Amino acid sequence: MTLYRQLIIFTVVLFLLLFTGTWYAKLANTRTFLTDQLESHVQDTATSLALSISPHVAQKDLTTVEGMINALFDRGYYQKITYTDPRGEVLIDRTLPVKVEDVPQWFVKLVPLKTPEAEADVMAGWNQGGTILVKSHPGYAYETLWNEVISMTVWFAGCAVFMLAAVGIGLKLLLKPLAAVERQADALGRGEYELQDPLPRTREFKSVAEAMNRMTVKVKEMFGEQAARAEGLQERAYHDPLTGIGNRRFFESQVGADLTEGQGRGLLILARVHALEALNTERGLQAGDDLLKRVALLLQEAVSGYGDAVLSRLTGGDFGIFLPHHSSSEAEIVATEIASELGRLARERLSLSDNIANLGVAAYEGSVTLSRLLSEADLALSAAQSKGANGWELRAVSGESALPMGQQQWKESLVRALEERRVTLDAQAVIANTQERGVRQLELFARIAQEDGTALDAALFLPIAERLKLVSAIDRMVIEEALRFDFRSIGVERIAVNISPTSLEDEGFRGWLHGYLKGLPAGAPHINFEFSEFAAVQHLELIREFAAVVRACGHGIGLDHYGRSFSKLGYLKSLRPEYVKIDRAYTGELLSGENDSGFYVASLCSVAHSIDIAVVAEGVESEEQAAVLKELNLDAMQGYFFGRPRPLSSFTAAR
């Protein structure tokens, strides 16, 4: 119950007590006054009547006496008038039944009135001629008392209505500072740091507001310190301090994590800056550092359009670029652009020669190891050096399986698959970090069944679907297929579905999804729409608007590959996802003896938990990893250790 209601109730109770006491006192005083009036009136009546009939009694004119008594009795103010002779014999007796009109009987019983009576001697000359007994009738007294009670109650009721209205308005004004404190506390719980300004005038409220402001500032500083600590750990462990991009450790962990996911394709580009030692000797170390910074910036701009790109300085003048899920045809585009920019950079005379760097590109399809990719890229780099200034060379690396399909073939294949609804779903459980290890949610993965019966993972066809403007149609079909499944039959209330930010740019897709979500039945699962951290940072406003729409329908969003991008963590406060998934590259290092990786994961958890965001670790492949992560205060885990993705239909069969 709110303080406002408590104060209103307290005021009402006080008023009722005051009213009851005043009402009772007024009733008692009025009853006493009326009783006194009746006693005085009946005594005066008996005395005056005795004097009036005394001459007629002396003359023994009983008829006149009776007429005078009747005239007085018929006025109705008396219950009884009796005239007795000196011997006590009743000569005249007039009695009126007690009947109180226009007054409720419960009131008559509740408030008894004493009915007074009085006697007076009647003289006959010097002798006593008899006795007059007069007894008052209480009817008029009750009527007067009842009318007084009614008027008093109406008056108090009017006062009560006015007082309650005045108290209600007054309390709202007086408690307004408390409402501001409540809003400030709610904002603090959401990770928003609002300060009260101006401060309340009431001394007590002013003290509370000042304390809340101090606490808000302190919490803001604590969040900033936590975020800065996490960013500092990431920077020291995974950043190259000179160029600001990733270092070799970051490159190896990210690329290794991608390659261990299985079949796929992509590009690894090795860029080598030449004559650094000679430049440092001739122009000084600062000249060499400036050249490396410019090359790093050039490479960043060249891959900025690739959301899953990994760029690092490996050692000295060697830079590595990894572009997963991209074909060899794109290698020519990227390498040509980089070579062209290197030529422009050469005209600035930052190097001793026009040949600033050469590029070696290894394009792989199927399963392959990082060491092999680096070896192939190094061989391509050696061949590129013979091609002249800023040249590049491409080597194809075939793994266990290949996908020799051109863009037109891909388009035709995807269009046919959509027309025939050959989209299938695999699911992998996200396990709660508790003793029971229950299923927190299921993450769904889309696959397309080819005409020969083989299935393609989303990592293979989504980059091509993005270019062919087919991704929103695929996302729509995935959502429809997912919600055909009865998740209640397997006891799952939450599912996660990955969608592309490109789909959110499609107004038709957004309109369809909003209507589709609003039309879901009551038993439908809670859907978390997942985006990669890179996509969230690049499309922050778009995803924030989308999050508001899906939350209004009872669903939410999540972030995948959290920590992969070197982004400031402050964006989490504005986006507020339901959870974030720590990239598998960090979980993979937990058992490698790198303690700073554990510290970094713990710091990420601390930052996320401080604004009520859950943390999930992905890529958990052993009991040892699960044990370490359990101690780091994560909310859930996901990986091959708990089960590989398998067809969604098999979950029903398993139960």
Coordinates of N, CA and C in Angstrom, one line a residue, residues 516-650:
Y516 N 2.4 -10.1 -36.7 CA 2.5 -11.5 -36.5 C 2.6 -11.8 -35.0
L517 N 3.5 -11.0 -34.3 CA 3.7 -11.1 -32.9 C 2.4 -10.8 -32.1
K518 N 1.7 -9.8 -32.5 CA 0.5 -9.4 -31.8 C -0.6 -10.5 -31.9
G519 N -0.5 -11.2 -33.0 CA -1.5 -12.3 -33.2 C -1.2 -13.6 -32.6
L520 N -0.1 -13.7 -31.9 CA 0.3 -15.0 -31.4 C -0.6 -15.4 -30.2
P521 N -0.9 -16.7 -30.1 CA -1.8 -17.1 -29.0 C -1.1 -17.0 -27.6
A522 N -1.9 -17.1 -26.5 CA -1.4 -16.9 -25.2 C -0.3 -17.9 -24.8
G523 N -0.3 -19.1 -25.4 CA 0.6 -20.1 -25.0 C 1.9 -20.1 -25.8
A524 N 2.1 -19.1 -26.7 CA 3.3 -19.0 -27.5 C 4.5 -18.7 -26.7
P525 N 5.7 -19.2 -27.1 CA 6.9 -18.9 -26.3 C 7.4 -17.5 -26.4
H526 N 8.1 -17.1 -25.4 CA 8.8 -15.8 -25.4 C 10.0 -15.9 -26.4
I527 N 10.0 -14.9 -27.3 CA 11.0 -15.0 -28.4 C 12.1 -13.9 -28.1
N528 N 13.3 -14.3 -28.1 CA 14.5 -13.3 -28.0 C 15.1 -13.3 -29.4
F529 N 15.1 -12.1 -30.0 CA 15.7 -11.9 -31.3 C 17.1 -11.5 -31.1
E530 N 18.1 -12.3 -31.7 CA 19.5 -12.1 -31.4 C 20.1 -11.4 -32.6
F531 N 21.1 -10.5 -32.2 CA 21.9 -9.8 -33.1 C 23.3 -9.9 -32.7
S532 N 24.3 -9.8 -33.6 CA 25.7 -9.8 -33.2 C 26.0 -8.4 -32.6
E533 N 27.0 -8.4 -31.7 CA 27.4 -7.1 -31.1 C 27.8 -6.1 -32.1
F534 N 28.5 -6.5 -33.2 CA 28.9 -5.6 -34.2 C 27.6 -4.9 -34.9
A535 N 26.6 -5.8 -35.2 CA 25.4 -5.3 -35.8 C 24.7 -4.3 -34.8
A536 N 24.7 -4.6 -33.5 CA 24.0 -3.7 -32.6 C 24.7 -2.4 -32.5
V537 N 26.0 -2.4 -32.5 CA 26.7 -1.1 -32.5 C 26.5 -0.3 -33.8
Q538 N 26.6 -1.0 -34.9 CA 26.5 -0.3 -36.2 C 25.0 0.2 -36.5
H539 N 24.0 -0.5 -35.9 CA 22.6 -0.2 -36.2 C 21.9 0.1 -34.9
L540 N 22.5 0.8 -34.0 CA 22.1 0.9 -32.6 C 20.6 1.5 -32.6
E541 N 20.4 2.6 -33.3 CA 19.1 3.2 -33.2 C 18.0 2.4 -33.8
L542 N 18.3 1.7 -34.9 CA 17.4 0.8 -35.6 C 17.0 -0.3 -34.7
I543 N 18.0 -1.0 -34.0 CA 17.7 -2.1 -33.2 C 17.0 -1.7 -31.9
R544 N 17.3 -0.5 -31.4 CA 16.6 0.0 -30.2 C 15.2 0.3 -30.5
E545 N 14.8 0.8 -31.7 CA 13.4 1.0 -32.0 C 12.7 -0.4 -32.2
F546 N 13.4 -1.3 -32.8 CA 12.9 -2.7 -32.9 C 12.6 -3.3 -31.6
A547 N 13.6 -3.1 -30.6 CA 13.4 -3.7 -29.3 C 12.2 -3.2 -28.6
A548 N 11.9 -1.9 -28.8 CA 10.7 -1.3 -28.1 C 9.4 -1.9 -28.7
V549 N 9.4 -2.2 -30.0 CA 8.2 -2.8 -30.6 C 8.0 -4.3 -30.1
V550 N 9.1 -5.1 -30.1 CA 8.9 -6.5 -29.7 C 8.7 -6.6 -28.2
R551 N 9.2 -5.7 -27.4 CA 8.9 -5.7 -26.0 C 7.5 -5.4 -25.7
A552 N 6.9 -4.5 -26.5 CA 5.5 -4.2 -26.3 C 4.6 -5.4 -26.6
C553 N 5.1 -6.4 -27.3 CA 4.4 -7.6 -27.6 C 4.8 -8.7 -26.7
G554 N 5.6 -8.4 -25.7 CA 6.0 -9.5 -24.7 C 7.3 -10.2 -25.0
H555 N 8.1 -9.8 -25.9 CA 9.3 -10.5 -26.3 C 10.5 -9.6 -26.1
G556 N 11.7 -10.0 -26.5 CA 12.9 -9.3 -26.2 C 14.0 -9.5 -27.3
I557 N 15.2 -8.9 -26.9 CA 16.4 -9.1 -27.8 C 17.6 -9.6 -27.0
G558 N 18.5 -10.1 -27.7 CA 19.8 -10.6 -27.1 C 20.9 -10.2 -28.0
L559 N 22.1 -10.2 -27.5 CA 23.3 -9.9 -28.3 C 24.2 -11.1 -28.3
D560 N 24.7 -11.4 -29.5 CA 25.6 -12.5 -29.7 C 27.0 -12.0 -29.9
H561 N 28.0 -12.9 -29.7 CA 29.4 -12.5 -29.9 C 29.8 -11.3 -29.1
Y562 N 29.3 -11.2 -27.8 CA 29.6 -10.1 -27.0 C 31.1 -10.0 -26.6
G563 N 31.7 -8.9 -26.8 CA 33.1 -8.7 -26.5 C 34.0 -8.9 -27.7
R564 N 33.4 -9.3 -28.9 CA 34.2 -9.5 -30.1 C 34.6 -8.1 -30.7
S565 N 33.7 -7.2 -30.6 CA 34.0 -5.8 -31.2 C 34.7 -5.0 -30.1
F566 N 35.6 -4.2 -30.5 CA 36.2 -3.3 -29.5 C 35.4 -2.1 -29.3
S567 N 34.2 -2.3 -28.8 CA 33.2 -1.2 -28.6 C 33.2 -0.8 -27.1
K568 N 32.9 0.5 -26.9 CA 32.7 0.9 -25.5 C 31.4 0.3 -25.0
L569 N 31.4 -0.1 -23.7 CA 30.3 -0.9 -23.1 C 29.1 0.0 -22.8
G570 N 29.3 1.3 -22.9 CA 28.2 2.2 -22.5 C 26.9 2.0 -23.3
Y571 N 27.0 1.5 -24.5 CA 25.9 1.3 -25.4 C 24.9 0.3 -24.8
L572 N 25.3 -0.5 -23.9 CA 24.4 -1.5 -23.3 C 23.3 -0.8 -22.5
K573 N 23.6 0.4 -21.9 CA 22.6 1.1 -21.1 C 21.4 1.6 -21.9
S574 N 21.7 2.0 -23.2 CA 20.6 2.5 -24.0 C 19.9 1.3 -24.7
L575 N 20.6 0.2 -25.0 CA 20.0 -0.9 -25.8 C 19.2 -1.8 -24.8
R576 N 19.8 -2.1 -23.7 CA 19.2 -2.9 -22.6 C 18.7 -4.3 -23.2
P577 N 19.6 -5.1 -23.7 CA 19.1 -6.4 -24.2 C 18.8 -7.3 -23.0
E578 N 18.0 -8.4 -23.2 CA 17.7 -9.3 -22.1 C 18.9 -10.0 -21.7
Y579 N 19.8 -10.3 -22.6 CA 21.0 -11.0 -22.2 C 22.1 -10.8 -23.3
V580 N 23.3 -11.1 -23.0 CA 24.4 -11.0 -23.9 C 25.2 -12.4 -23.9
K581 N 25.7 -12.8 -25.0 CA 26.5 -14.0 -25.1 C 27.9 -13.7 -25.3
I582 N 28.8 -14.1 -24.3 CA 30.2 -13.9 -24.4 C 30.8 -14.7 -25.5
D583 N 31.5 -14.1 -26.4 CA 32.1 -14.8 -27.6 C 32.9 -16.0 -27.2
R584 N 32.8 -17.0 -28.0 CA 33.5 -18.3 -27.7 C 35.0 -18.1 -27.7
A585 N 35.5 -17.1 -28.2 CA 37.0 -16.9 -28.2 C 37.5 -16.7 -26.8
Y586 N 36.7 -16.1 -25.9 CA 37.1 -15.8 -24.5 C 36.9 -17.1 -23.7
T587 N 35.8 -17.8 -23.9 CA 35.6 -19.0 -23.2 C 36.6 -20.1 -23.6
G588 N 37.1 -20.0 -24.8 CA 38.1 -21.0 -25.2 C 39.4 -20.8 -24.6
E589 N 39.7 -19.6 -24.1 CA 41.0 -19.3 -23.5 C 41.0 -19.5 -22.0
L590 N 39.9 -19.9 -21.4 CA 39.8 -20.0 -20.0 C 40.7 -21.1 -19.4
L591 N 40.9 -22.2 -20.3 CA 41.8 -23.3 -19.8 C 43.2 -23.2 -20.4
S592 N 43.5 -22.1 -21.0 CA 44.8 -22.0 -21.6 C 45.9 -21.4 -20.7
G593 N 45.5 -21.1 -19.5 CA 46.5 -20.5 -18.6 C 46.5 -19.0 -18.6
E594 N 45.6 -18.4 -19.4 CA 45.6 -16.9 -19.5 C 44.6 -16.4 -18.5
N595 N 45.1 -16.0 -17.3 CA 44.2 -15.6 -16.3 C 43.5 -14.3 -16.6
D596 N 44.1 -13.4 -17.4 CA 43.4 -12.2 -17.7 C 42.1 -12.4 -18.5
S597 N 42.0 -13.5 -19.2 CA 40.7 -13.9 -19.9 C 39.6 -14.1 -18.9
G598 N 39.9 -14.8 -17.8 CA 38.9 -15.0 -16.8 C 38.5 -13.7 -16.1
F599 N 39.5 -12.8 -15.9 CA 39.2 -11.5 -15.3 C 38.3 -10.7 -16.2
Y600 N 38.6 -10.8 -17.5 CA 37.8 -10.0 -18.5 C 36.4 -10.5 -18.5
V601 N 36.2 -11.8 -18.5 CA 34.8 -12.4 -18.5 C 34.1 -12.0 -17.2
A602 N 34.8 -12.0 -16.1 CA 34.2 -11.6 -14.8 C 33.8 -10.1 -14.8
S603 N 34.6 -9.3 -15.4 CA 34.3 -7.9 -15.5 C 33.2 -7.6 -16.4
L604 N 33.1 -8.4 -17.6 CA 31.9 -8.2 -18.4 C 30.6 -8.6 -17.7
C605 N 30.7 -9.7 -16.9 CA 29.5 -10.1 -16.1 C 29.1 -9.0 -15.1
S606 N 30.1 -8.4 -14.5 CA 29.8 -7.4 -13.5 C 29.2 -6.2 -14.2
V607 N 29.7 -5.7 -15.3 CA 29.1 -4.6 -16.0 C 27.7 -4.9 -16.4
A608 N 27.4 -6.1 -17.0 CA 26.1 -6.4 -17.5 C 25.1 -6.6 -16.4
H609 N 25.5 -7.3 -15.3 CA 24.6 -7.5 -14.2 C 24.3 -6.2 -13.5
S610 N 25.1 -5.2 -13.5 CA 24.8 -3.9 -12.8 C 23.7 -3.2 -13.5
I611 N 23.3 -3.6 -14.7 CA 22.1 -3.0 -15.3 C 21.1 -4.0 -15.7
D612 N 21.1 -5.1 -14.9 CA 20.1 -6.2 -15.0 C 20.1 -6.9 -16.4
I613 N 21.2 -7.2 -16.9 CA 21.4 -7.9 -18.2 C 22.0 -9.2 -17.9
A614 N 21.4 -10.3 -18.3 CA 21.9 -11.7 -18.1 C 23.1 -11.9 -19.0
V615 N 24.0 -12.8 -18.6 CA 25.2 -13.2 -19.3 C 25.2 -14.7 -19.6
V616 N 25.4 -15.0 -20.9 CA 25.5 -16.4 -21.3 C 26.9 -16.6 -21.9
A617 N 27.5 -17.7 -21.6 CA 28.8 -18.1 -22.2 C 28.5 -19.1 -23.4
E618 N 29.1 -18.8 -24.5 CA 28.9 -19.7 -25.7 C 30.2 -20.5 -25.9
G619 N 30.1 -21.6 -26.6 CA 31.3 -22.3 -26.9 C 31.9 -23.2 -25.8
V620 N 31.0 -23.6 -24.9 CA 31.5 -24.4 -23.7 C 31.6 -25.9 -24.2
E621 N 32.8 -26.5 -24.2 CA 33.0 -27.8 -24.8 C 33.6 -28.8 -23.8
S622 N 33.7 -28.4 -22.5 CA 34.2 -29.4 -21.6 C 33.7 -29.1 -20.2
E623 N 33.7 -30.1 -19.3 CA 33.3 -29.9 -17.9 C 34.2 -28.9 -17.2
E624 N 35.5 -28.9 -17.6 CA 36.4 -28.0 -17.0 C 36.0 -26.5 -17.3
Q625 N 35.7 -26.3 -18.5 CA 35.2 -24.9 -18.9 C 34.0 -24.6 -18.1
A626 N 33.0 -25.5 -18.0 CA 31.8 -25.3 -17.3 C 32.0 -25.0 -15.9
A627 N 33.0 -25.7 -15.3 CA 33.3 -25.4 -13.9 C 33.9 -24.1 -13.6
V628 N 34.8 -23.6 -14.5 CA 35.4 -22.3 -14.4 C 34.3 -21.2 -14.6
L629 N 33.4 -21.4 -15.6 CA 32.4 -20.4 -15.9 C 31.4 -20.3 -14.7
K630 N 31.1 -21.4 -14.1 CA 30.2 -21.4 -13.0 C 30.6 -20.5 -11.9
E631 N 31.9 -20.4 -11.7 CA 32.5 -19.6 -10.6 C 32.5 -18.1 -11.0
L632 N 32.3 -17.8 -12.3 CA 32.4 -16.4 -12.8 C 31.1 -15.7 -12.7
N633 N 30.1 -16.3 -12.1 CA 28.8 -15.7 -11.9 C 28.0 -15.5 -13.2
L634 N 28.2 -16.4 -14.2 CA 27.4 -16.3 -15.4 C 26.0 -16.8 -15.1
D635 N 25.0 -16.5 -16.0 CA 23.6 -16.9 -15.8 C 23.4 -18.2 -16.6
A636 N 24.0 -18.4 -17.7 CA 23.8 -19.6 -18.5 C 25.0 -19.9 -19.3
M637 N 25.0 -21.2 -19.9 CA 26.0 -21.6 -20.8 C 25.5 -22.4 -22.0
Q638 N 26.3 -22.4 -23.0 CA 25.8 -23.0 -24.3 C 27.0 -23.6 -25.0
G639 N 26.9 -24.8 -25.5 CA 28.1 -25.3 -26.3 C 27.9 -26.8 -26.5
Y640 N 28.9 -27.4 -27.2 CA 28.8 -28.8 -27.5 C 28.9 -29.7 -26.3
F641 N 29.4 -29.2 -25.1 CA 29.4 -30.0 -23.9 C 28.0 -30.4 -23.5
F642 N 27.1 -29.5 -23.7 CA 25.7 -29.7 -23.3 C 24.9 -30.3 -24.4
G643 N 25.4 -30.4 -25.6 CA 24.7 -31.0 -26.7 C 24.9 -30.2 -28.0
R644 N 25.1 -30.9 -29.1 CA 25.2 -30.2 -30.4 C 23.8 -29.8 -30.9
P645 N 23.8 -28.8 -31.8 CA 22.5 -28.5 -32.4 C 21.9 -29.7 -33.2
R646 N 20.6 -30.0 -33.0 CA 20.0 -31.1 -33.7 C 18.6 -30.7 -34.1
P647 N 18.0 -31.4 -35.0 CA 16.7 -31.0 -35.6 C 15.7 -30.7 -34.5
L648 N 14.9 -29.7 -34.6 CA 14.0 -29.3 -33.6 C 12.9 -30.4 -33.4
S649 N 12.6 -31.1 -34.4 CA 11.6 -32.2 -34.3 C 12.0 -33.3 -33.4
S650 N 13.4 -33.4 -33.2 CA 13.9 -34.5 -32.4 C 13.7 -34.2 -30.9

